[in-house]
Tab-separated table of C-alpha atoms in Angstrom:
chain	number	residue	atom	x	y	z
A	1	MET	CA	-96.080	11.152	-28.332
A	2	PRO	CA	-93.537	9.018	-26.426
A	3	LYS	CA	-90.804	10.436	-24.247
A	4	ILE	CA	-87.718	11.179	-25.492
A	5	SER	CA	-84.224	11.597	-23.511
A	6	GLU	CA	-82.471	14.074	-26.245
A	7	ALA	CA	-83.591	17.444	-27.586
A	8	THR	CA	-85.394	16.234	-30.856
A	9	VAL	CA	-87.192	12.890	-32.314
A	10	ALA	CA	-83.948	12.254	-34.437
A	11	GLU	CA	-81.228	12.657	-31.614
A	12	HIS	CA	-83.564	10.429	-29.567
A	13	ARG	CA	-83.594	7.608	-32.537
A	14	ALA	CA	-80.035	8.155	-33.673
A	15	ARG	CA	-79.314	7.168	-29.505
A	16	GLN	CA	-81.931	4.508	-29.077
A	17	LEU	CA	-80.236	2.963	-32.128
A	18	ARG	CA	-76.994	2.834	-30.905
A	19	THR	CA	-77.989	1.423	-27.720
A	20	LEU	CA	-79.841	-1.270	-29.462
A	21	LEU	CA	-76.799	-2.527	-31.721
A	22	ASP	CA	-74.965	-2.116	-28.511
A	23	ALA	CA	-76.781	-4.773	-26.749
A	24	ALA	CA	-77.150	-6.728	-29.742
A	25	ARG	CA	-73.414	-7.185	-29.864
A	26	SER	CA	-73.359	-8.595	-26.375
A	27	LEU	CA	-75.710	-10.708	-26.463
A	28	VAL	CA	-73.962	-12.368	-29.652
A	29	ALA	CA	-70.982	-11.949	-27.593
A	30	GLU	CA	-71.971	-13.403	-24.412
A	31	GLU	CA	-74.809	-15.645	-25.803
A	32	GLY	CA	-73.812	-16.871	-29.532
A	33	ILE	CA	-75.836	-16.281	-32.889
A	34	GLU	CA	-78.530	-18.281	-32.058
A	35	ALA	CA	-79.415	-16.420	-28.878
A	36	LEU	CA	-80.184	-13.286	-30.784
A	37	SER	CA	-83.813	-12.150	-31.403
A	38	LEU	CA	-85.902	-9.429	-31.928
A	39	ALA	CA	-87.795	-10.859	-28.546
A	40	ALA	CA	-84.333	-11.405	-26.856
A	41	LEU	CA	-82.534	-7.883	-27.776
A	42	ALA	CA	-86.455	-6.232	-26.426
A	43	ARG	CA	-85.842	-8.030	-23.549
A	44	ARG	CA	-82.416	-7.001	-22.456
A	45	VAL	CA	-82.760	-3.432	-23.327
A	46	GLY	CA	-86.548	-3.304	-21.499
A	47	LEU	CA	-88.672	-2.097	-24.895
A	48	SER	CA	-91.576	-3.955	-26.130
A	49	ARG	CA	-91.154	-6.597	-29.064
A	50	PRO	CA	-93.569	-4.312	-31.313
A	51	SER	CA	-91.268	-0.698	-30.428
A	52	LEU	CA	-87.821	-2.758	-31.988
A	53	TYR	CA	-90.152	-2.830	-35.820
A	54	GLU	CA	-89.393	1.073	-35.920
A	55	TYR	CA	-85.780	0.086	-36.245
A	56	PHE	CA	-85.657	-3.604	-37.673
A	57	ARG	CA	-87.981	-5.170	-39.712
A	58	SER	CA	-86.839	-9.139	-38.816
A	59	LYS	CA	-83.943	-10.434	-37.497
A	60	ASP	CA	-82.175	-10.866	-40.458
A	61	ASP	CA	-82.293	-6.728	-40.599
A	62	LEU	CA	-81.179	-6.517	-37.241
A	63	VAL	CA	-78.157	-9.083	-38.224
A	64	ALA	CA	-77.365	-6.346	-41.415
A	65	ALA	CA	-77.663	-3.179	-39.574
A	66	ILE	CA	-75.228	-4.675	-36.981
A	67	VAL	CA	-72.385	-5.994	-39.654
A	68	GLU	CA	-73.148	-1.903	-41.898
A	69	ASP	CA	-72.665	-0.492	-38.255
A	70	GLU	CA	-69.206	-2.357	-37.997
A	71	LEU	CA	-68.099	-2.773	-41.360
A	72	PRO	CA	-66.665	1.273	-41.935
A	73	ARG	CA	-64.010	0.863	-38.613
A	74	TRP	CA	-63.373	-2.499	-39.803
A	75	ALA	CA	-62.642	-1.168	-43.631
A	76	SER	CA	-60.924	2.025	-42.011
A	77	LEU	CA	-58.366	-0.322	-40.451
A	78	VAL	CA	-57.380	-2.340	-43.728
A	79	ASP	CA	-56.775	0.837	-45.692
A	80	GLN	CA	-54.346	2.436	-42.844
A	81	ALA	CA	-52.206	-0.634	-42.959
A	82	LEU	CA	-52.242	-1.516	-46.821
A	83	ALA	CA	-51.543	2.312	-47.274
A	84	GLY	CA	-48.219	2.403	-45.309
A	85	PRO	CA	-46.098	-0.705	-46.762
A	86	PRO	CA	-43.594	0.484	-49.971
A	87	ASP	CA	-44.399	-2.966	-51.983
A	88	LEU	CA	-46.636	-6.201	-52.572
A	89	ALA	CA	-45.456	-8.150	-50.356
A	90	ALA	CA	-45.705	-6.280	-47.255
A	91	LYS	CA	-48.961	-4.978	-48.380
A	92	VAL	CA	-50.346	-8.424	-48.285
A	93	GLU	CA	-49.016	-9.014	-44.750
A	94	ALA	CA	-50.417	-6.039	-43.420
A	95	TYR	CA	-53.518	-7.148	-45.083
A	96	VAL	CA	-53.079	-10.656	-43.028
A	97	ARG	CA	-52.268	-9.184	-39.976
A	98	VAL	CA	-54.768	-6.569	-39.217
A	99	GLN	CA	-57.571	-8.802	-40.284
A	100	LEU	CA	-56.333	-11.461	-37.889
A	101	GLU	CA	-56.093	-8.801	-35.430
A	102	VAL	CA	-59.582	-8.049	-36.020
A	103	MET	CA	-60.919	-11.433	-36.625
A	104	THR	CA	-59.241	-12.204	-33.468
A	105	ASP	CA	-59.967	-9.347	-31.144
A	106	GLY	CA	-63.069	-10.087	-28.578
A	107	ARG	CA	-64.138	-6.489	-29.144
A	108	HIS	CA	-64.747	-7.448	-32.732
A	109	ALA	CA	-66.292	-10.549	-32.428
A	110	ALA	CA	-70.045	-10.407	-32.622
A	111	ALA	CA	-69.649	-8.574	-35.715
A	112	VAL	CA	-67.292	-11.275	-36.937
A	113	ALA	CA	-69.536	-14.285	-36.059
A	114	LEU	CA	-72.387	-12.222	-38.130
A	115	VAL	CA	-70.583	-11.777	-40.886
A	116	GLU	CA	-69.738	-15.300	-41.134
A	117	HIS	CA	-73.401	-16.092	-40.320
A	118	ALA	CA	-75.006	-13.882	-42.534
A	119	LEU	CA	-72.329	-15.283	-45.779
A	120	ALA	CA	-73.563	-18.677	-45.518
A	121	GLU	CA	-77.009	-17.832	-44.936
A	122	PRO	CA	-78.175	-17.997	-48.581
A	123	ALA	CA	-76.353	-21.815	-48.999
A	124	GLN	CA	-79.046	-22.842	-46.122
A	125	PRO	CA	-81.882	-24.469	-47.085
A	126	GLY	CA	-85.333	-22.749	-46.929
A	127	ALA	CA	-83.249	-19.140	-46.764
A	128	ALA	CA	-85.078	-17.518	-49.897
A	129	GLU	CA	-87.926	-18.631	-48.059
A	130	ARG	CA	-87.063	-16.839	-45.094
A	131	GLY	CA	-86.307	-13.858	-47.618
A	132	SER	CA	-82.795	-13.594	-45.821
A	133	GLY	CA	-80.990	-12.922	-49.408
A	134	ALA	CA	-81.295	-9.065	-49.227
A	135	GLU	CA	-79.902	-8.782	-45.833
A	136	ALA	CA	-76.861	-11.429	-46.961
A	137	ARG	CA	-76.372	-9.347	-50.411
A	138	ARG	CA	-76.209	-6.463	-48.146
A	139	ILE	CA	-73.533	-7.373	-45.798
A	140	ARG	CA	-71.834	-9.191	-48.828
A	141	ASP	CA	-71.181	-5.758	-50.482
A	142	GLY	CA	-70.591	-4.516	-47.003
A	143	HIS	CA	-67.898	-7.218	-46.719
A	144	ALA	CA	-66.569	-6.308	-50.363
A	145	GLN	CA	-65.341	-3.283	-49.098
A	146	LEU	CA	-62.414	-5.042	-47.188
A	147	LEU	CA	-60.865	-6.911	-49.419
A	148	ARG	CA	-61.064	-3.605	-52.159
A	149	PRO	CA	-57.640	-2.558	-51.172
A	150	LEU	CA	-56.461	-5.428	-51.538
A	151	VAL	CA	-57.745	-6.365	-54.617
A	152	THR	CA	-56.306	-2.479	-55.718
A	153	ALA	CA	-52.940	-3.720	-54.075
A	154	LEU	CA	-52.449	-6.544	-56.519
A	155	GLY	CA	-53.900	-5.279	-59.283
A	156	GLU	CA	-51.647	-2.368	-59.488
A	157	ALA	CA	-48.467	-4.893	-58.850
A	158	GLY	CA	-49.675	-6.553	-62.135
A	159	ILE	CA	-50.963	-9.594	-60.284
A	160	PRO	CA	-53.516	-11.499	-62.861
A	161	GLY	CA	-57.018	-12.093	-61.121
A	162	PRO	CA	-56.355	-10.170	-58.336
A	163	GLU	CA	-60.055	-10.112	-57.441
A	164	LEU	CA	-60.008	-14.182	-57.012
A	165	ARG	CA	-56.291	-13.499	-55.480
A	166	ALA	CA	-57.356	-11.495	-53.151
A	167	HIS	CA	-60.237	-14.210	-52.227
A	168	LEU	CA	-57.627	-16.756	-51.800
A	169	ILE	CA	-55.886	-14.673	-49.203
A	170	GLN	CA	-58.951	-14.218	-47.116
A	171	GLY	CA	-59.773	-17.487	-47.407
A	172	ILE	CA	-55.915	-18.067	-45.544
A	173	VAL	CA	-57.059	-15.175	-42.983
A	174	ASP	CA	-60.616	-17.073	-42.383
A	175	ALA	CA	-59.028	-20.486	-41.744
A	176	ALA	CA	-56.430	-18.874	-39.872
A	177	ALA	CA	-58.788	-16.927	-37.194
A	178	LYS	CA	-60.495	-20.294	-36.904
A	179	PHE	CA	-57.994	-22.172	-35.912
A	180	VAL	CA	-57.029	-19.142	-33.488
A	181	ALA	CA	-60.765	-19.231	-32.120
A	182	GLU	CA	-59.883	-22.840	-30.898
A	183	ARG	CA	-56.072	-22.500	-29.770
A	184	PRO	CA	-55.958	-19.097	-28.626
A	185	GLY	CA	-52.380	-19.790	-27.050
A	186	ASP	CA	-50.786	-20.168	-31.063
A	187	ALA	CA	-52.251	-17.108	-31.950
A	188	ALA	CA	-48.953	-15.431	-32.829
A	189	GLU	CA	-47.838	-18.486	-34.283
A	190	VAL	CA	-50.772	-18.750	-36.555
A	191	ILE	CA	-50.877	-15.548	-37.400
A	192	SER	CA	-47.057	-16.210	-38.913
A	193	VAL	CA	-47.756	-19.078	-40.690
A	194	ALA	CA	-50.695	-17.423	-42.490
A	195	VAL	CA	-48.674	-14.672	-43.853
A	196	VAL	CA	-45.728	-16.748	-45.426
A	197	GLN	CA	-49.004	-18.852	-46.333
A	198	ALA	CA	-50.424	-15.940	-48.736
A	199	LEU	CA	-47.063	-15.030	-50.059
A	200	HIS	CA	-45.050	-18.157	-50.422
A	201	GLY	CA	-47.397	-20.651	-50.457
A	202	LEU	CA	-46.000	-24.264	-50.254
A	203	ASP	CA	-42.805	-23.158	-50.940
A	204	GLY	CA	-42.640	-20.593	-47.573
A	205	GLY	CA	-40.559	-22.871	-45.436
């Protein structure tokens, strides 16, 4: 039986999984998505690649695990942001601001990049053959948690097509996040413009 560092095997596995997920996030944040692989992660943590198969079946499974670990905290921030404002406009503004704060915060850079990569993966040539569809569905299901509070707020306010409207607002957020990534010095202005665009469209002055 392998040596364990915790009181029980279950606690050891939980600690090891946390170490692996943190190391994988650091790898992505430092070197980009392309650098993430089971082999690279094994080298970083000093384990054999076969040992990682006890935790992840493939790179896609690893990506899904990282995102699933991060999304609940991300969703909690969104829930909290929308719980306070009394009216719809304030809720939409809170949603845009908290999403952009998370998406432009370096602490969440790996998760944001992996979400974007995983959501785009099914559209890439050969995705079905690589078997990445199941993992992408896991991520899409988790990502839907982020939209749910906004969909609910729009629906309760009587806005027609609340789910579509929520996705369109998220599209503004995604575009703004990419803009900030290219011009970080303009972050405050970009966030303000994104809020105006989400609330008022081209009539926002």
